[in-house]
């Protein structure tokens, strides 16, 4: 096995050291700075996105409050208009029923007095006929 051979051991160690040092400097000066720049950019991007998300959440909360207030005001206004409408309808119905009731009582009383008058007249005539006064 050439790895354990003392004659090849030094040359393998030499080339391993040369390649390791070259790889170390290549990674240290080419790959790591690119990785560091990418990670810093990612960190800044995450911070800016989190700020935007926070601002948008604030905007969403403001929009939700505006929406809730608008719906609440519309609901209150609608309730007021409906209650006013119902009150005016109730007043109109009460006035109509009162007028109708007065007319019915008037007509009923009028008819009752007419009936009494006619009945009294008939009784009067009948009594006179019986007594032959007519």
Coordinates of C-alpha atoms in Angstrom, one line a residue, residues 123-134:
X123 CA -145.1 52.7 18.3
X124 CA -146.7 56.1 18.4
X125 CA -148.6 55.4 15.2
X126 CA -149.5 51.9 16.3
X127 CA -150.8 53.2 19.6
X128 CA -152.8 55.9 17.9
X129 CA -154.3 53.4 15.5
X130 CA -155.3 51.2 18.4
X131 CA -156.9 54.1 20.1
X132 CA -158.3 55.3 16.8
X133 CA -157.0 58.7 17.2
X134 CA -155.6 58.9 13.8

